[in-house]
Coordinates of N, CA and C in Angstrom, one line a residue:
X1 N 95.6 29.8 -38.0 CA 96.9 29.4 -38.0 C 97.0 28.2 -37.0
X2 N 97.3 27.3 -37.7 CA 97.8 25.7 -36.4 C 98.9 26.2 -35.5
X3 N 99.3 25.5 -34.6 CA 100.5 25.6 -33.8 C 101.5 25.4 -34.4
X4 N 101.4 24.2 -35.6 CA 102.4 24.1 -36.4 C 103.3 25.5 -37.3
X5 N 102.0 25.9 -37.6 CA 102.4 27.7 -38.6 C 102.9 28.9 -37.6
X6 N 102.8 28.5 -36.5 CA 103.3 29.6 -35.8 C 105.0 29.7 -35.7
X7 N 104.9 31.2 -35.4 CA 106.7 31.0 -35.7 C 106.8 30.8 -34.3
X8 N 108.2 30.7 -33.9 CA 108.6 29.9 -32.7 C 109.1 31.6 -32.0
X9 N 108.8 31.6 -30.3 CA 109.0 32.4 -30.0 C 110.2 32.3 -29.6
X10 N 111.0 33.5 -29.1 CA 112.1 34.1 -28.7 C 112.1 34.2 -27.5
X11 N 112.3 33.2 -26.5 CA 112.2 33.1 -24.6 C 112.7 34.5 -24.3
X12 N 113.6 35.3 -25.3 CA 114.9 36.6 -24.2 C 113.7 37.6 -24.7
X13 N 112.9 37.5 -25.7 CA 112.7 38.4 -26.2 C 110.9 38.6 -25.8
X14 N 110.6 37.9 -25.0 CA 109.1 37.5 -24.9 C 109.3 38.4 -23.5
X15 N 107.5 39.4 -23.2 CA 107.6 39.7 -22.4 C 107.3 39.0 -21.1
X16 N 107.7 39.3 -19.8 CA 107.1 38.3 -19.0 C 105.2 37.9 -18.8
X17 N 105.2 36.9 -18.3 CA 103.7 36.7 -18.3 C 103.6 37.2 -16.8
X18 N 102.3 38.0 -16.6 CA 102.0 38.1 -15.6 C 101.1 37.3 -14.4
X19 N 101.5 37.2 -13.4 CA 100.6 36.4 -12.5 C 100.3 37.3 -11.4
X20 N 99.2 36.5 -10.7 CA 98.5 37.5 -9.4 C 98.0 36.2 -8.5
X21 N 97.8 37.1 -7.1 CA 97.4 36.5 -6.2 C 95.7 37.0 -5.3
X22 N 95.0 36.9 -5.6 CA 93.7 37.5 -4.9 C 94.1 37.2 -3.3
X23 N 93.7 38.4 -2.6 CA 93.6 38.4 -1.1 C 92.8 38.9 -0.9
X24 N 92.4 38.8 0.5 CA 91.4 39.2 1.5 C 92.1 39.8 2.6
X25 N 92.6 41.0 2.6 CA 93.1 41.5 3.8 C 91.8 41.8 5.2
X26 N 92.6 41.2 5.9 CA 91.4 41.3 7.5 C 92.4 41.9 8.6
X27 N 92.1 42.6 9.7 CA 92.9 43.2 10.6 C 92.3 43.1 11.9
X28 N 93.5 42.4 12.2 CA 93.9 42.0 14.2 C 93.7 42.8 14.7
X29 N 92.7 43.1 15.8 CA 92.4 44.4 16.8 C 92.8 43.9 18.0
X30 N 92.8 44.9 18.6 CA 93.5 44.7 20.0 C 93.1 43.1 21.0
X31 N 91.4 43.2 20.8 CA 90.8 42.1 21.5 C 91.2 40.8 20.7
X32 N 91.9 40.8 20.1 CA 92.7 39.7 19.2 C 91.7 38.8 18.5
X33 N 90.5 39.7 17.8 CA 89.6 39.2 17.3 C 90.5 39.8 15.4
X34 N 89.6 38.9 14.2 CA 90.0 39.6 12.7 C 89.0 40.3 12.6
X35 N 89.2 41.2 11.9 CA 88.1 42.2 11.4 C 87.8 42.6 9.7
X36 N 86.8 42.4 8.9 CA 87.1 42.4 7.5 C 87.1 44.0 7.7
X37 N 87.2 44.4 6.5 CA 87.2 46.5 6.3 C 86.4 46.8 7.0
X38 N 85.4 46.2 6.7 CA 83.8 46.9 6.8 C 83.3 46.4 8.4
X39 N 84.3 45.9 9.1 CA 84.0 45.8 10.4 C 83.6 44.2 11.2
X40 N 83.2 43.4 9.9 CA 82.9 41.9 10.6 C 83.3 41.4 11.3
X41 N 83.5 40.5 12.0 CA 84.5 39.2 12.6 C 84.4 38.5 11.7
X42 N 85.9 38.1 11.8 CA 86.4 36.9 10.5 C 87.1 36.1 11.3
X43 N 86.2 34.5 11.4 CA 87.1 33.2 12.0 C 87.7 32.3 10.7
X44 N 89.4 32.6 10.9 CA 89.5 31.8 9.4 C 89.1 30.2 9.9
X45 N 89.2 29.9 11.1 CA 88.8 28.3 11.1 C 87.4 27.4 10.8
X46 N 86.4 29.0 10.9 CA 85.0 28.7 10.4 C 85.1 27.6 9.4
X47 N 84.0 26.4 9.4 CA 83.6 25.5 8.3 C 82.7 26.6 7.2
X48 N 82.1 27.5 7.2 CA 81.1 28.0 6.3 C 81.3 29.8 7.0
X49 N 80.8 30.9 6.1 CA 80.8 31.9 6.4 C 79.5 32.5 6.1
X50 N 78.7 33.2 7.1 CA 77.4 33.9 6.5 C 77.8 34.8 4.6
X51 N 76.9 34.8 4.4 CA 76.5 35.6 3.3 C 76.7 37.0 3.5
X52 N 76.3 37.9 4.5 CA 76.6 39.1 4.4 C 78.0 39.0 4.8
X53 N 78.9 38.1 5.4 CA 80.5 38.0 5.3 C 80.8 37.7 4.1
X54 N 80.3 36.9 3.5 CA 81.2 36.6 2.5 C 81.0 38.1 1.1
X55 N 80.0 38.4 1.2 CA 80.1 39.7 0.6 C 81.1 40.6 0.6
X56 N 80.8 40.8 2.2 CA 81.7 42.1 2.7 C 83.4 41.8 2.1
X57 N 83.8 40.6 2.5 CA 85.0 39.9 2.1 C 85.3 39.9 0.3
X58 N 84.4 39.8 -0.3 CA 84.5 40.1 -1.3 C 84.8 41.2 -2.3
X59 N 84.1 42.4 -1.6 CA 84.6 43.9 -1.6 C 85.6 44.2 -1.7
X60 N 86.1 43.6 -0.4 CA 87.4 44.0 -0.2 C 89.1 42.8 -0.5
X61 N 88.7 42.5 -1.8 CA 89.8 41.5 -2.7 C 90.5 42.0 -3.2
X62 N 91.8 42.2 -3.2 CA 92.8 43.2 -3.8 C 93.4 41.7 -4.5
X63 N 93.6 41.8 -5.8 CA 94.7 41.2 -6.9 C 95.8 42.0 -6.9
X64 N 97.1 41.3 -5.9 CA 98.3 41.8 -6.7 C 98.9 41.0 -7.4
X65 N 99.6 41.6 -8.9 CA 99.6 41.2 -10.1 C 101.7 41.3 -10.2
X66 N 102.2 40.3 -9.9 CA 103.7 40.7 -10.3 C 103.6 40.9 -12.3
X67 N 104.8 41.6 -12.3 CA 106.0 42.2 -11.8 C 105.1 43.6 -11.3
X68 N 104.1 43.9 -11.6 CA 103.3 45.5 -11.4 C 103.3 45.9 -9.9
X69 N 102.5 45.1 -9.0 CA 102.5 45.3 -7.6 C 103.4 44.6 -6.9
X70 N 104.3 43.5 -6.7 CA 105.2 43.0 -6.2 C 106.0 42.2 -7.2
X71 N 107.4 41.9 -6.5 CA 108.1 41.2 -7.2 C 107.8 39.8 -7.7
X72 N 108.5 38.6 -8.7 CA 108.3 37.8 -8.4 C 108.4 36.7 -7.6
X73 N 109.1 37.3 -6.7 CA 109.4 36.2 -5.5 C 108.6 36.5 -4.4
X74 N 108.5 37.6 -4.1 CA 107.5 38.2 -3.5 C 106.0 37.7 -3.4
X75 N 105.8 37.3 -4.6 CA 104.2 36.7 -5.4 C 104.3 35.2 -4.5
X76 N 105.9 34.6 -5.1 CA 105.6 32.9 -4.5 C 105.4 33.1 -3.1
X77 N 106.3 33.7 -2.2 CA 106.2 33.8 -1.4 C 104.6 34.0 -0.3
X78 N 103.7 34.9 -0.7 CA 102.7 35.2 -0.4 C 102.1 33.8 -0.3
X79 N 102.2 33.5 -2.0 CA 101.4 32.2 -2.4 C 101.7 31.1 -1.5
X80 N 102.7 30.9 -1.1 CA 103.4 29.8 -0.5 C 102.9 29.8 0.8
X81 N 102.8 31.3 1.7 CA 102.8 31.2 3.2 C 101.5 31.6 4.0
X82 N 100.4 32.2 2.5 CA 99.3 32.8 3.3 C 98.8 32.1 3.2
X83 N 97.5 31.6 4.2 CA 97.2 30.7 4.1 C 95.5 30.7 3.5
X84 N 94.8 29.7 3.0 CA 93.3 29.9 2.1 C 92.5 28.8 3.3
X85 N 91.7 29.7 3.6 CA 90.7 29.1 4.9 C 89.4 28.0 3.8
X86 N 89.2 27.1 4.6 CA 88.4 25.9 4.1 C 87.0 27.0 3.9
X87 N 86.3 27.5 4.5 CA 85.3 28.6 4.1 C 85.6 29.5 2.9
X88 N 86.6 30.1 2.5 CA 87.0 30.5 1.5 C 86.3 29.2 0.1
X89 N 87.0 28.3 -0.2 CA 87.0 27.9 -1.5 C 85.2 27.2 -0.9
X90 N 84.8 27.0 0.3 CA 83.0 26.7 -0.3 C 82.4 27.7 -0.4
X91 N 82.6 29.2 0.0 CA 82.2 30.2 -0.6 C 81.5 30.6 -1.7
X92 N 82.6 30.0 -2.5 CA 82.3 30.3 -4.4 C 83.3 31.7 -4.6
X93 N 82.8 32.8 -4.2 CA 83.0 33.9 -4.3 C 84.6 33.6 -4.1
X94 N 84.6 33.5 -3.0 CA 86.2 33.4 -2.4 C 87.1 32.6 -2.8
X95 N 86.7 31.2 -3.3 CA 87.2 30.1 -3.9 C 88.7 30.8 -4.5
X96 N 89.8 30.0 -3.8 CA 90.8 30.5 -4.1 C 91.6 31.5 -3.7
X97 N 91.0 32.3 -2.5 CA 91.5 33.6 -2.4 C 92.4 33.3 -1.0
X98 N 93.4 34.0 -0.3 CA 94.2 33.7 0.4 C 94.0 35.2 1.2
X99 N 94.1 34.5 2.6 CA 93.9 35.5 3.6 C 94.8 36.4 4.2
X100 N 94.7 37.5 4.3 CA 96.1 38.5 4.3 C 96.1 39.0 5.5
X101 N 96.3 38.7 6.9 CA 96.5 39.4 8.4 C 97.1 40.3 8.5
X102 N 96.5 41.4 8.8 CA 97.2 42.6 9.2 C 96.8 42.9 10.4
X103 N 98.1 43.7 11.1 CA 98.0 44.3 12.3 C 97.0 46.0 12.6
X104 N 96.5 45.7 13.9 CA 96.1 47.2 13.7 C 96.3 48.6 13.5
X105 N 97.4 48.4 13.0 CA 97.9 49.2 12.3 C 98.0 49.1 10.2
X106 N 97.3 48.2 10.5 CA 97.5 47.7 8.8 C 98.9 47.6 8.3
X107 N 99.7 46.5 9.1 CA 100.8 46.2 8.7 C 100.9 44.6 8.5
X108 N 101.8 44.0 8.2 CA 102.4 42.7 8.4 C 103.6 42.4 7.5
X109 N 104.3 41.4 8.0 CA 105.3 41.1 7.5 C 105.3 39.3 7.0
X110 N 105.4 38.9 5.7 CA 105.6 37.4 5.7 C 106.9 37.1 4.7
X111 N 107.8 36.5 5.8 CA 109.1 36.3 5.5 C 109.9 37.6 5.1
X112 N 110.3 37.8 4.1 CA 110.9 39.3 3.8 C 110.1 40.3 3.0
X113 N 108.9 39.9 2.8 CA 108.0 40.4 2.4 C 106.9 41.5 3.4
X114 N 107.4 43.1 3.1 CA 106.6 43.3 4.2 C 105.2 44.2 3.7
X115 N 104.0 43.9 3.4 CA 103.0 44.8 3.3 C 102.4 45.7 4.4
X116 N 101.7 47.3 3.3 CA 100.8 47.9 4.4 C 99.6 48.5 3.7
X117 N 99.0 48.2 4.6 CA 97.4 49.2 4.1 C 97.8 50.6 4.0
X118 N 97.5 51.2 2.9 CA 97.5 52.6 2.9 C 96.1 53.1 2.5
X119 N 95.5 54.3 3.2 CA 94.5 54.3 2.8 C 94.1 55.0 1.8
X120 N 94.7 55.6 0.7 CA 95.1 56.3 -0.1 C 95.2 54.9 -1.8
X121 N 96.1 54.6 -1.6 CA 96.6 53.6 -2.1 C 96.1 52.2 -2.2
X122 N 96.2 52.0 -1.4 CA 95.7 50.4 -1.0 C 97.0 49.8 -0.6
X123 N 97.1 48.6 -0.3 CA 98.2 47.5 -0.3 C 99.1 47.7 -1.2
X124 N 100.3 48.4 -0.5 CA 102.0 48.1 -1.1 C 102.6 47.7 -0.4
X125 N 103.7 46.7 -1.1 CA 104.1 45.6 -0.7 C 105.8 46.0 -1.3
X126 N 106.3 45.7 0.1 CA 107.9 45.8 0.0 C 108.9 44.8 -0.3
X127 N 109.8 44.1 -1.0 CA 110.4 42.9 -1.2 C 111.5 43.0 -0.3
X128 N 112.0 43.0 0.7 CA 113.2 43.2 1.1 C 114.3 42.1 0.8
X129 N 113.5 41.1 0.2 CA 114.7 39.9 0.3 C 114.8 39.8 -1.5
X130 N 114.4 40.7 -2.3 CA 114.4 40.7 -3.6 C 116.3 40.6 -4.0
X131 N 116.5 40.1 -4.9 CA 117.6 40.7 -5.8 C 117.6 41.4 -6.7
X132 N 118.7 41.4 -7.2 CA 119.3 42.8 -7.7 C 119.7 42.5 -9.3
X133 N 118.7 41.4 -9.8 CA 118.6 40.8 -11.2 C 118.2 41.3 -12.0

């Protein structure tokens, strides 16, 4: 079927398309060093990251996928404010992936957006500044 043969879709009636964000959650320890899961030190300013980092980092990539795991303002928002370290996209592996700081507690907040590690669960993420659309 050409594009021409197709019937024309229905914008109200189309389901939404889904989008995601890959992260790398790392966690702030007291000595104000990052830490991947598995225990590494993670310098997001690094030019290059060893291999057994960039591994480890890769394990631990959670895709949250709006509307399923967060809203979608929630999604830009992340996109918009986390930030993707220059070792990240020469990686390969990482390329693209955006770095998610949590506290030691496995908390953080960006903008009204507040996520937590659960260890059960994994990463849920709260919209507080969502509407009511």
């Amino acid at each position: 079927m050409s594009p021409e043969d197709a019937p024309e879709a229905d914008e109200a009636s189309d389901p939404p398309i889904e989008a995601a964000i890959n992260v790398v959650p790392v966690w702030r320890v007291d000595s104000g060093e990052l830490h991947s899961r598995r225990g590494g030190i993670v310098d997001p300013e690094a030019e290059t990251l060893d291999e057994e980092l960039v591994l480890a980092l890769a394990d631990s990539v959670v895709t949250l996928s709006a509307p399923v795991d967060l809203s979608p303002r929630a999604l830009t928002v992340l996109r918009e404010q986390l930030p993707l370290p220059p070792a990240f996209d020469r990686s390969g592996s990482l390329r693209g992936h955006q770095l998610l700081e949590l506290d030691a507690q496995g908390r953080t907040v960006v903008d009204e957006v507040t996520i937590h590690h659960h260890t059960t669960f994994g990463l849920l993420v709260r919209d507080r500044g969502r509407s009511l659309e």
